[in-house]
Amino acid sequence: MPADLVIGAQWGDEGKAKIIDYLSKEIDLIVRYQGGANAGHTVVVQGKKYVFHLVPSGVIYPNTVCVIGNGVVLDTNYLIKECDELNKEGFDVYNKLLISDACHIILPFHGIIDSHREKNSGEGKKIGTTGKGIGICYADKMMRIGLRTGDLLDEETLKQKLEYFLKLKNEELIKLYNCEPVKLDAIYDNLIQFREKFKGKIVNTAYFLNKELNNGKRILLEGAQGVGLDIDFGTYPFVTSSNPTTGGALTGSGISHNYLQKIYGISKAYTTRVGEGPFPTEVYEAEAERIRELGHEYGSTTGRPRRCGWFDTEMIKHSVRICGINSLVITKIDVLSTYKSIKVGIGYELNGKKLDYMPSYGLERVKVIYEELPGWESDITGISDFNKLPEKCKSYIHFLNKQIGIPISIVSTGPDRNDTIFLD
Ligand code: GDP
Ligand code: IMO
Ligand code: MG
């Protein structure tokens, strides 16, 4: 059976989790493939809101198996906290969750170093990270010194690896950041506790997932962040430290590309971004405030106000190109209900020349070419039938579709699972 993929086509928070939950009805296994607890994924079912950070967003369905793939950087304490909270809500997460034995583990000093670096970076150098230690943990992975979940399975190996790892990190903490060194025993005991909680659940998920696909099971791959935050194809250095793009879905899960079928690109009907970095269609002050309040645009992980702007066609075309997105999803279109007219960025100019792609350099200097479309000025929240949308709203959707050139399969008209229009 095929594997489908959900990717954020902007700078994260596009409403991926809502769409993953919606699609999960037909799915056997949901796999998170990159990022960590920097993600904040919101699902609303019959008015009740759930925010996931590490646990895959399909967990609410009783029969889906949830998998944390090898590409995820795992904060073990955070995962336990999240699972315990979900358990209290009546979800049997401990029995539904499998964890790759090749996930890199986030330890307390990763967050400490992340925060120190942000605090001490000079003017214009701050990234605005979530402070969860994501980039530092991925850096240790690339340095080939990191600790992996599989290392927990043998106590002797764990002690040896941890000793070497802490020796290197303590040097860094003391010399570079003037911090207290961390002690092995407390970290060791904590990791053993984690291992006991997830006994039998730390496995070779790449082997397992490919086997399940061969056995006819359906898989949905859950991206965190978005293409604009991709370490290679995003607005470097103002990015996260992983690949939310299709390449990252394959390396972060171990699923063969032969299985990939639907690649959903999720985009808001406008654009938002949290943290620093270029944002060509950004609006400011009262104009930004209006979108922010109507769309409740505050970060699901850090609560920071999100920067807001208009839909950026060139950015979405970039995401389609890089990821092979073959199905577009437009979310939060209800947020534009009160607008008399709506702007859409339809292209970039740099140094007086029209660009036909999103540049890797100089994005902060592009001039955006806009088209202004009439708004529909009526509340469309919760509409689930395309034919019931006002004509001007349909025209807005058709316009985006024509600009981008791939089918729009889902339009979301509210946060709830049912506020969804499915277009074949
Ligand atoms: P994710 O990180 O991509 O999963 O997105 P977040 O959960 O961080 O942010 C999306 C926010 O928009 C959440 O609060 C969702 O409940 C909400 N949301 C999702 N789809 C819609 C929609 O169509 N309309 C409205 N008004 N809110 C939505
Ligand atoms: P979801 O999955 C929006 C942003 C941070 C910062 C940059 C680097 O909910 O869409 P990091 O902590 O990853 O090193 O921060 O990336 N960022 C997100 N922005 N949604 C997210 O996740 C994000 N995860 C990280 O704000 O600009
Ligand atoms: Mg989010």
Tab-separated table of C-alpha atoms and ligand atoms in Angstrom:
chain	number	residue	atom	x	y	z
A	1	MET	CA	0.000	0.000	0.000
A	2	PRO	CA	1.129	3.591	-0.518
A	3	ALA	CA	2.464	6.112	1.956
A	4	ASP	CA	1.140	9.663	1.882
A	5	LEU	CA	2.987	12.674	3.161
A	6	VAL	CA	1.904	15.937	4.819
A	7	ILE	CA	4.340	18.854	4.520
A	8	GLY	CA	4.081	22.468	5.651
A	9	ALA	CA	4.499	24.614	2.525
A	10	GLN	CA	5.260	27.858	4.411
A	11	TRP	CA	7.134	28.645	7.649
A	12	GLY	CA	5.293	26.162	9.868
A	13	ASP	CA	1.956	26.329	11.710
A	14	GLU	CA	0.004	25.962	8.477
A	15	GLY	CA	-2.554	23.693	10.162
A	16	LYS	CA	-0.743	20.436	9.324
A	17	ALA	CA	-2.052	18.650	12.435
A	18	LYS	CA	-5.669	19.448	11.643
A	19	ILE	CA	-5.215	17.936	8.182
A	20	ILE	CA	-3.269	14.932	9.513
A	21	ASP	CA	-6.068	14.226	11.972
A	22	TYR	CA	-8.630	14.590	9.171
A	23	LEU	CA	-6.733	12.183	6.898
A	24	SER	CA	-5.971	9.715	9.715
A	25	LYS	CA	-9.412	8.126	9.535
A	26	GLU	CA	-8.228	5.940	6.657
A	27	ILE	CA	-4.708	5.387	7.976
A	28	ASP	CA	-3.041	2.546	9.912
A	29	LEU	CA	0.231	4.198	10.957
A	30	ILE	CA	1.274	7.841	11.436
A	31	VAL	CA	4.979	8.644	11.396
A	32	ARG	CA	6.718	11.827	12.623
A	33	TYR	CA	9.964	12.048	10.661
A	34	GLN	CA	11.910	15.135	11.782
A	35	GLY	CA	12.080	17.996	14.232
A	36	GLY	CA	11.323	17.601	17.902
A	37	ALA	CA	9.379	19.370	20.619
A	38	ASN	CA	9.827	22.634	18.693
A	39	ALA	CA	6.647	21.599	16.850
A	40	GLY	CA	3.223	22.561	18.161
A	41	HIS	CA	0.472	20.659	16.357
A	42	THR	CA	-3.145	21.502	17.186
A	43	VAL	CA	-6.122	19.238	16.640
A	44	VAL	CA	-9.684	20.229	17.552
A	45	VAL	CA	-12.366	17.563	17.774
A	46	GLN	CA	-15.905	18.547	18.762
A	47	GLY	CA	-14.632	21.716	20.360
A	48	LYS	CA	-11.899	20.009	22.412
A	49	LYS	CA	-8.370	21.154	21.658
A	50	TYR	CA	-5.244	18.975	21.794
A	51	VAL	CA	-1.718	20.289	21.185
A	52	PHE	CA	0.940	17.709	20.280
A	53	HIS	CA	4.678	18.341	20.293
A	54	LEU	CA	6.280	14.928	19.829
A	55	VAL	CA	3.383	12.490	19.708
A	56	PRO	CA	2.040	12.130	16.134
A	57	SER	CA	-1.201	14.017	15.504
A	58	GLY	CA	-3.187	10.919	14.472
A	59	VAL	CA	-3.149	9.553	18.024
A	60	ILE	CA	-6.795	10.416	18.679
A	61	TYR	CA	-8.036	7.687	16.355
A	62	PRO	CA	-8.254	4.487	18.423
A	63	ASN	CA	-6.613	2.112	15.963
A	64	THR	CA	-3.754	4.124	14.495
A	65	VAL	CA	-0.239	3.147	15.490
A	66	CYS	CA	1.971	6.198	16.044
A	67	VAL	CA	5.643	6.084	15.209
A	68	ILE	CA	8.454	8.466	16.098
A	69	GLY	CA	10.909	8.031	13.237
A	70	ASN	CA	14.707	8.084	13.318
A	71	GLY	CA	14.825	11.675	11.997
A	72	VAL	CA	13.228	13.083	15.169
A	73	VAL	CA	15.365	14.512	17.966
A	74	LEU	CA	13.757	13.166	21.097
A	75	ASP	CA	13.433	14.966	24.394
A	76	THR	CA	12.654	11.941	26.558
A	77	ASN	CA	11.299	13.924	29.534
A	78	TYR	CA	9.050	15.951	27.269
A	79	LEU	CA	7.705	12.794	25.628
A	80	ILE	CA	6.844	11.233	28.993
A	81	LYS	CA	5.086	14.440	30.068
A	82	GLU	CA	3.092	14.545	26.835
A	83	CYS	CA	2.160	10.849	27.020
A	84	ASP	CA	1.112	11.131	30.685
A	85	GLU	CA	-1.141	14.083	29.865
A	86	LEU	CA	-2.720	12.209	26.952
A	87	ASN	CA	-3.148	9.140	29.140
A	88	LYS	CA	-5.133	11.253	31.598
A	89	GLU	CA	-7.373	12.283	28.685
A	90	GLY	CA	-8.068	8.600	28.079
A	91	PHE	CA	-5.700	7.909	25.165
A	92	ASP	CA	-3.674	4.756	25.585
A	93	VAL	CA	-0.554	6.358	24.082
A	94	TYR	CA	2.031	4.114	25.736
A	95	ASN	CA	0.523	1.148	23.905
A	96	LYS	CA	0.118	2.939	20.576
A	97	LEU	CA	3.554	4.444	20.251
A	98	LEU	CA	6.700	3.005	18.693
A	99	ILE	CA	10.027	4.828	18.813
A	100	SER	CA	12.886	4.353	16.385
A	101	ASP	CA	16.047	2.965	17.954
A	102	ALA	CA	18.003	5.516	15.887
A	103	CYS	CA	16.486	8.760	17.251
A	104	HIS	CA	18.994	11.172	18.699
A	105	ILE	CA	18.239	12.107	22.296
A	106	ILE	CA	17.954	15.699	23.485
A	107	LEU	CA	19.587	16.087	26.880
A	108	PRO	CA	19.127	19.068	29.247
A	109	PHE	CA	22.340	20.790	28.143
A	110	HIS	CA	21.094	21.007	24.528
A	111	GLY	CA	18.425	23.486	25.596
A	112	ILE	CA	20.892	25.370	27.825
A	113	ILE	CA	23.373	25.814	24.969
A	114	ASP	CA	20.570	26.762	22.528
A	115	SER	CA	19.384	29.536	24.873
A	116	HIS	CA	22.920	30.777	25.592
A	117	ARG	CA	23.735	31.017	21.911
A	118	GLU	CA	20.541	32.923	21.193
A	119	LYS	CA	21.117	35.300	24.100
A	120	ASN	CA	24.705	36.024	23.191
A	121	SER	CA	24.383	36.235	19.415
A	122	GLY	CA	25.089	39.665	18.005
A	123	GLU	CA	22.812	42.103	16.215
A	124	GLY	CA	20.940	40.430	13.328
A	125	LYS	CA	22.286	36.991	14.236
A	126	LYS	CA	19.518	35.799	16.561
A	127	ILE	CA	17.356	33.099	14.954
A	128	GLY	CA	14.467	33.208	17.404
A	129	THR	CA	14.629	29.461	18.146
A	130	THR	CA	12.118	27.724	20.377
A	131	GLY	CA	14.944	27.132	22.900
A	132	LYS	CA	14.344	23.371	22.875
A	133	GLY	CA	17.911	22.490	21.937
A	134	ILE	CA	16.948	21.248	18.483
A	135	GLY	CA	19.851	22.676	16.477
A	136	ILE	CA	22.426	21.707	19.099
A	137	CYS	CA	21.228	18.097	19.184
A	138	TYR	CA	21.262	17.825	15.367
A	139	ALA	CA	24.770	19.348	15.390
A	140	ASP	CA	25.927	16.576	17.785
A	141	LYS	CA	24.311	14.029	15.457
A	142	MET	CA	26.348	15.366	12.549
A	143	MET	CA	29.468	15.478	14.756
A	144	ARG	CA	28.844	11.759	15.365
A	145	ILE	CA	28.989	12.108	19.146
A	146	GLY	CA	25.243	12.044	19.941
A	147	LEU	CA	23.355	9.514	22.017
A	148	ARG	CA	20.638	7.446	20.323
A	149	THR	CA	17.580	5.669	21.702
A	150	GLY	CA	19.106	2.301	20.749
A	151	ASP	CA	22.022	3.059	23.080
A	152	LEU	CA	19.614	2.821	26.019
A	153	LEU	CA	19.017	-0.851	25.417
A	154	ASP	CA	22.397	-1.959	26.765
A	155	GLU	CA	23.451	-0.475	30.104
A	156	GLU	CA	27.177	-0.921	29.632
A	157	THR	CA	27.144	0.755	26.170
A	158	LEU	CA	24.957	3.523	27.536
A	159	LYS	CA	27.382	4.299	30.352
A	160	GLN	CA	30.390	4.318	28.032
A	161	LYS	CA	28.753	6.497	25.386
A	162	LEU	CA	27.322	8.875	27.926
A	163	GLU	CA	30.705	9.261	29.615
A	164	TYR	CA	32.396	10.227	26.343
A	165	PHE	CA	29.536	12.504	25.283
A	166	LEU	CA	29.423	14.327	28.627
A	167	LYS	CA	33.185	14.769	28.679
A	168	LEU	CA	32.981	16.679	25.392
A	169	LYS	CA	29.844	18.623	26.275
A	170	ASN	CA	31.050	19.586	29.753
A	171	GLU	CA	34.174	21.092	28.217
A	172	GLU	CA	31.919	23.145	25.961
A	173	LEU	CA	29.599	24.144	28.810
A	174	ILE	CA	32.441	25.291	31.053
A	175	LYS	CA	34.767	26.911	28.529
A	176	LEU	CA	32.335	28.467	26.083
A	177	TYR	CA	29.262	29.157	28.141
A	178	ASN	CA	30.605	29.483	31.658
A	179	CYS	CA	27.999	26.977	32.894
A	180	GLU	CA	28.063	24.274	35.552
A	181	PRO	CA	29.084	20.853	34.192
A	182	VAL	CA	26.346	18.211	34.055
A	183	LYS	CA	26.592	15.010	36.109
A	184	LEU	CA	26.372	11.597	34.544
A	185	ASP	CA	24.421	9.790	37.261
A	186	ALA	CA	21.294	11.924	37.173
A	187	ILE	CA	21.111	11.781	33.379
A	188	TYR	CA	21.786	8.040	33.360
A	189	ASP	CA	19.020	7.288	35.897
A	190	ASN	CA	16.610	9.484	34.003
A	191	LEU	CA	17.309	7.689	30.724
A	192	ILE	CA	16.876	4.268	32.348
A	193	GLN	CA	13.484	5.410	33.667
A	194	PHE	CA	12.519	6.427	30.130
A	195	ARG	CA	13.661	3.054	28.784
A	196	GLU	CA	11.517	1.220	31.339
A	197	LYS	CA	8.430	3.289	30.421
A	198	PHE	CA	8.870	2.382	26.758
A	199	LYS	CA	9.994	-1.218	27.208
A	200	GLY	CA	9.646	-3.135	23.955
A	201	LYS	CA	8.667	0.031	22.069
A	202	ILE	CA	12.129	1.151	20.984
A	203	VAL	CA	12.585	-0.763	17.736
A	204	ASN	CA	13.956	-0.659	14.194
A	205	THR	CA	11.050	1.352	12.812
A	206	ALA	CA	12.470	1.572	9.259
A	207	TYR	CA	12.336	-2.216	8.975
A	208	PHE	CA	8.920	-2.322	10.627
A	209	LEU	CA	7.374	0.392	8.420
A	210	ASN	CA	8.542	-1.087	5.118
A	211	LYS	CA	7.235	-4.484	6.258
A	212	GLU	CA	3.879	-2.977	7.179
A	213	LEU	CA	3.637	-1.299	3.759
A	214	ASN	CA	4.341	-4.652	2.117
A	215	ASN	CA	1.584	-6.153	4.249
A	216	GLY	CA	-0.908	-3.672	2.808
A	217	LYS	CA	-0.967	-1.111	5.633
A	218	ARG	CA	-1.476	2.602	4.885
A	219	ILE	CA	1.009	5.092	6.273
A	220	LEU	CA	0.839	8.848	6.679
A	221	LEU	CA	4.092	10.720	7.182
A	222	GLU	CA	3.752	13.788	9.411
A	223	GLY	CA	6.045	16.707	8.721
A	224	ALA	CA	6.859	19.309	11.342
A	225	GLN	CA	7.812	22.944	10.564
A	226	GLY	CA	7.693	23.795	6.843
A	227	VAL	CA	9.698	24.216	3.642
A	228	GLY	CA	10.640	27.811	4.533
A	229	LEU	CA	12.355	26.452	7.663
A	230	ASP	CA	14.209	23.638	5.857
A	231	ILE	CA	17.951	23.675	6.572
A	232	ASP	CA	18.724	23.422	2.829
A	233	PHE	CA	15.757	24.984	1.046
A	234	GLY	CA	14.504	27.446	3.641
A	235	THR	CA	15.619	30.965	4.478
A	236	TYR	CA	19.034	29.951	5.889
A	237	PRO	CA	20.260	30.716	8.542
A	238	PHE	CA	16.783	31.596	9.825
A	239	VAL	CA	15.622	27.992	9.676
A	240	THR	CA	15.349	24.918	11.848
A	241	SER	CA	18.067	22.255	11.736
A	242	SER	CA	16.268	19.477	9.873
A	243	ASN	CA	14.643	18.777	6.497
A	244	PRO	CA	10.852	19.033	6.685
A	245	THR	CA	10.848	18.481	2.889
A	246	THR	CA	10.217	15.175	1.056
A	247	GLY	CA	13.884	14.151	1.237
A	248	GLY	CA	13.690	14.478	5.031
A	249	ALA	CA	10.539	12.346	5.124
A	250	LEU	CA	12.425	9.489	3.460
A	251	THR	CA	15.635	9.732	5.496
A	252	GLY	CA	13.712	10.455	8.686
A	253	SER	CA	11.530	7.348	8.408
A	254	GLY	CA	13.475	4.902	6.247
A	255	ILE	CA	10.459	4.381	3.970
A	256	SER	CA	11.397	3.783	0.351
A	257	HIS	CA	10.465	6.545	-2.123
A	258	ASN	CA	8.707	3.877	-4.211
A	259	TYR	CA	5.836	3.907	-1.725
A	260	LEU	CA	5.151	7.648	-1.831
A	261	GLN	CA	1.852	8.572	-3.405
A	262	LYS	CA	0.011	11.703	-2.257
A	263	ILE	CA	2.237	14.549	-1.160
A	264	TYR	CA	0.040	17.139	0.518
A	265	GLY	CA	1.415	20.658	0.802
A	266	ILE	CA	-0.370	22.617	3.524
A	267	SER	CA	-0.676	26.394	3.255
A	268	LYS	CA	-2.736	29.002	5.015
A	269	ALA	CA	-4.851	31.285	2.803
A	270	TYR	CA	-2.334	33.930	3.965
A	271	THR	CA	1.155	33.563	5.503
A	272	THR	CA	2.665	33.590	9.000
A	273	ARG	CA	6.099	33.126	10.470
A	274	VAL	CA	7.478	32.884	14.054
A	275	GLY	CA	11.051	33.947	14.770
A	276	GLU	CA	13.474	35.974	12.695
A	277	GLY	CA	14.214	35.950	8.973
A	278	PRO	CA	12.981	37.355	5.654
A	279	PHE	CA	9.249	37.353	4.890
A	280	PRO	CA	8.493	39.100	1.575
A	281	THR	CA	4.691	39.438	1.896
A	282	GLU	CA	4.776	40.499	5.570
A	283	VAL	CA	2.450	43.270	6.756
A	284	TYR	CA	2.973	45.384	9.847
A	285	GLU	CA	1.225	47.144	12.737
A	286	ALA	CA	-2.563	47.378	12.416
A	287	GLU	CA	-2.640	45.307	9.233
A	288	ALA	CA	-0.673	42.496	10.919
A	289	GLU	CA	-2.658	42.876	14.127
A	290	ARG	CA	-5.922	42.366	12.217
A	291	ILE	CA	-4.826	39.002	10.759
A	292	ARG	CA	-3.218	37.957	14.066
A	293	GLU	CA	-6.362	38.550	16.079
A	294	LEU	CA	-8.734	37.042	13.506
A	295	GLY	CA	-6.504	33.966	13.044
A	296	HIS	CA	-5.383	33.686	16.706
A	297	GLU	CA	-1.838	33.737	15.398
A	298	TYR	CA	0.156	32.984	18.521
A	299	GLY	CA	2.723	30.135	18.596
A	300	SER	CA	1.430	26.751	19.824
A	301	THR	CA	4.807	25.977	21.467
A	302	THR	CA	6.130	29.315	22.738
A	303	GLY	CA	3.013	31.539	22.673
A	304	ARG	CA	4.930	34.177	20.678
A	305	PRO	CA	2.857	36.415	18.388
A	306	ARG	CA	3.243	35.191	14.813
A	307	ARG	CA	4.291	37.624	12.112
A	308	CYS	CA	1.562	37.869	9.466
A	309	GLY	CA	1.305	38.610	5.751
A	310	TRP	CA	-0.421	37.789	2.479
A	311	PHE	CA	-0.371	34.542	0.514
A	312	ASP	CA	2.906	34.177	-1.369
A	313	THR	CA	2.480	32.257	-4.633
A	314	GLU	CA	6.206	32.179	-5.396
A	315	MET	CA	6.919	30.552	-2.047
A	316	ILE	CA	4.298	27.851	-2.550
A	317	LYS	CA	5.590	27.154	-6.053
A	318	HIS	CA	9.061	26.722	-4.510
A	319	SER	CA	7.640	24.194	-2.019
A	320	VAL	CA	5.800	22.318	-4.772
A	321	ARG	CA	9.018	22.149	-6.819
A	322	ILE	CA	11.277	20.993	-3.975
A	323	CYS	CA	8.851	18.461	-2.473
A	324	GLY	CA	6.920	17.152	-5.466
A	325	ILE	CA	3.708	18.288	-3.780
A	326	ASN	CA	0.837	16.921	-5.874
A	327	SER	CA	-2.075	17.976	-3.712
A	328	LEU	CA	-2.517	21.394	-2.157
A	329	VAL	CA	-4.453	22.112	1.041
A	330	ILE	CA	-5.602	25.643	1.881
A	331	THR	CA	-6.337	26.246	5.573
A	332	LYS	CA	-7.769	29.130	7.606
A	333	ILE	CA	-9.653	30.652	4.693
A	334	ASP	CA	-12.408	31.585	7.194
A	335	VAL	CA	-9.959	34.064	8.750
A	336	LEU	CA	-10.269	36.263	5.634
A	337	SER	CA	-14.089	36.415	5.871
A	338	THR	CA	-14.305	40.092	6.856
A	339	TYR	CA	-11.921	41.484	4.228
A	340	LYS	CA	-13.224	43.798	1.519
A	341	SER	CA	-10.221	42.974	-0.620
A	342	ILE	CA	-7.400	40.440	-0.267
A	343	LYS	CA	-3.866	40.752	-1.605
A	344	VAL	CA	-1.937	37.847	-3.096
A	345	GLY	CA	1.790	37.991	-3.852
A	346	ILE	CA	2.090	36.663	-7.398
A	347	GLY	CA	5.786	37.160	-8.071
A	348	TYR	CA	9.122	38.650	-7.043
A	349	GLU	CA	11.391	41.259	-8.566
A	350	LEU	CA	15.042	41.583	-7.569
A	351	ASN	CA	17.139	44.530	-8.786
A	352	GLY	CA	14.378	45.444	-11.255
A	353	LYS	CA	14.289	41.943	-12.802
A	354	LYS	CA	11.377	39.547	-12.495
A	355	LEU	CA	12.357	36.254	-10.822
A	356	ASP	CA	10.579	33.035	-11.603
A	357	TYR	CA	11.742	31.252	-8.432
A	358	MET	CA	12.280	31.912	-4.728
A	359	PRO	CA	15.950	32.895	-4.391
A	360	SER	CA	18.349	31.325	-1.864
A	361	TYR	CA	19.982	34.754	-1.401
A	362	GLY	CA	18.540	38.243	-1.241
A	363	LEU	CA	14.988	37.306	-0.283
A	364	GLU	CA	14.927	40.233	2.156
A	365	ARG	CA	15.443	42.570	-0.832
A	366	VAL	CA	12.808	41.216	-3.242
A	367	LYS	CA	9.937	43.446	-4.238
A	368	VAL	CA	6.640	41.575	-4.271
A	369	ILE	CA	4.199	41.965	-7.162
A	370	TYR	CA	0.652	41.829	-5.825
A	371	GLU	CA	-2.760	41.185	-7.248
A	372	GLU	CA	-5.776	42.385	-5.266
A	373	LEU	CA	-8.885	40.201	-5.232
A	374	PRO	CA	-12.340	41.071	-3.907
A	375	GLY	CA	-13.201	39.616	-0.487
A	376	TRP	CA	-16.510	37.819	0.156
A	377	GLU	CA	-17.357	39.690	3.371
A	378	SER	CA	-19.425	36.939	4.973
A	379	ASP	CA	-18.621	34.352	7.606
A	380	ILE	CA	-17.755	30.981	6.056
A	381	THR	CA	-16.622	29.256	9.268
A	382	GLY	CA	-17.516	25.571	9.317
A	383	ILE	CA	-18.756	25.300	5.718
A	384	SER	CA	-18.016	21.766	4.494
A	385	ASP	CA	-19.532	21.903	1.006
A	386	PHE	CA	-17.623	23.811	-1.681
A	387	ASN	CA	-20.862	24.797	-3.436
A	388	LYS	CA	-22.015	26.635	-0.305
A	389	LEU	CA	-19.056	29.014	-0.355
A	390	PRO	CA	-19.713	32.562	-1.596
A	391	GLU	CA	-18.758	33.041	-5.278
A	392	LYS	CA	-15.922	35.452	-4.417
A	393	CYS	CA	-14.420	32.907	-2.031
A	394	LYS	CA	-14.589	30.228	-4.718
A	395	SER	CA	-12.886	32.683	-7.092
A	396	TYR	CA	-10.103	33.253	-4.540
A	397	ILE	CA	-9.507	29.475	-4.320
A	398	HIS	CA	-9.607	29.108	-8.131
A	399	PHE	CA	-7.134	31.994	-8.412
A	400	LEU	CA	-4.636	30.280	-6.054
A	401	ASN	CA	-5.131	27.011	-7.904
A	402	LYS	CA	-4.421	28.672	-11.269
A	403	GLN	CA	-1.360	30.500	-9.978
A	404	ILE	CA	0.208	27.358	-8.492
A	405	GLY	CA	-0.940	24.860	-11.075
A	406	ILE	CA	-1.645	21.809	-8.945
A	407	PRO	CA	-5.008	20.582	-7.615
A	408	ILE	CA	-6.384	21.845	-4.319
A	409	SER	CA	-7.737	18.775	-2.536
A	410	ILE	CA	-8.855	20.204	0.812
A	411	VAL	CA	-10.018	23.616	1.995
A	412	SER	CA	-10.236	24.170	5.734
A	413	THR	CA	-12.866	26.573	7.050
A	414	GLY	CA	-12.287	26.314	10.796
A	415	PRO	CA	-10.158	24.549	13.422
A	416	ASP	CA	-12.544	21.651	14.034
A	417	ARG	CA	-12.181	18.308	12.269
A	418	ASN	CA	-15.580	18.844	10.636
A	419	ASP	CA	-14.814	22.334	9.299
A	420	THR	CA	-13.352	20.817	6.176
A	421	ILE	CA	-14.173	20.800	2.465
A	422	PHE	CA	-12.871	17.758	0.625
A	423	LEU	CA	-12.482	18.345	-3.108
A	424	ASP	CA	-11.855	15.289	-5.167
B	1	GDP	P1	0.686	23.041	12.630
B	1	GDP	O1	1.911	23.282	13.421
B	1	GDP	O2	0.922	23.189	11.163
B	1	GDP	O3	-0.015	21.760	12.956
B	1	GDP	O4	-0.317	24.227	13.008
B	1	GDP	P2	-0.596	24.831	14.484
B	1	GDP	O5	-1.436	23.866	15.228
B	1	GDP	O6	0.651	25.292	15.114
B	1	GDP	O7	-1.370	26.175	14.110
B	1	GDP	C1	-2.539	26.167	13.365
B	1	GDP	C2	-3.653	26.827	14.184
B	1	GDP	O8	-4.749	27.106	13.323
B	1	GDP	C3	-4.222	25.926	15.264
B	1	GDP	O9	-4.635	26.728	16.329
B	1	GDP	C4	-5.432	25.265	14.596
B	1	GDP	O10	-6.428	24.867	15.525
B	1	GDP	C5	-5.924	26.397	13.735
B	1	GDP	N1	-6.586	26.001	12.480
B	1	GDP	C6	-6.283	24.987	11.639
B	1	GDP	N2	-7.060	25.039	10.533
B	1	GDP	C7	-7.862	26.115	10.693
B	1	GDP	C8	-8.865	26.736	9.883
B	1	GDP	O11	-9.170	26.306	8.773
B	1	GDP	N3	-9.459	27.867	10.374
B	1	GDP	C9	-9.144	28.380	11.596
B	1	GDP	N4	-9.768	29.491	11.984
B	1	GDP	N5	-8.203	27.833	12.377
B	1	GDP	C10	-7.572	26.729	11.928
B	2	IMO	P1	5.332	23.382	13.594
B	2	IMO	O1	5.658	21.914	13.384
B	2	IMO	C1	6.717	27.504	13.367
B	2	IMO	C2	10.996	28.159	14.037
B	2	IMO	C3	11.416	28.947	15.255
B	2	IMO	C4	12.675	29.606	14.731
B	2	IMO	C5	13.285	28.525	13.853
B	2	IMO	C6	14.379	27.702	14.532
B	2	IMO	O2	4.398	23.622	14.709
B	2	IMO	O3	4.939	24.006	12.310
B	2	IMO	P2	14.314	25.773	16.374
B	2	IMO	O4	13.806	25.778	17.774
B	2	IMO	O5	13.660	24.769	15.488
B	2	IMO	O6	15.810	25.701	16.283
B	2	IMO	O7	13.934	27.252	15.796
B	2	IMO	O8	12.219	27.683	13.487
B	2	IMO	N1	10.131	26.996	14.304
B	2	IMO	C7	8.824	26.948	14.028
B	2	IMO	N2	7.987	27.893	13.561
B	2	IMO	N3	6.258	26.256	13.597
B	2	IMO	C8	7.087	25.285	14.022
B	2	IMO	O9	6.730	23.997	14.111
B	2	IMO	C9	8.425	25.617	14.310
B	2	IMO	N4	9.489	24.937	14.780
B	2	IMO	C10	10.528	25.770	14.755
B	2	IMO	O10	10.433	29.877	15.620
B	2	IMO	O11	12.341	30.686	13.909
B	3	MG	MG	2.605	24.557	14.935
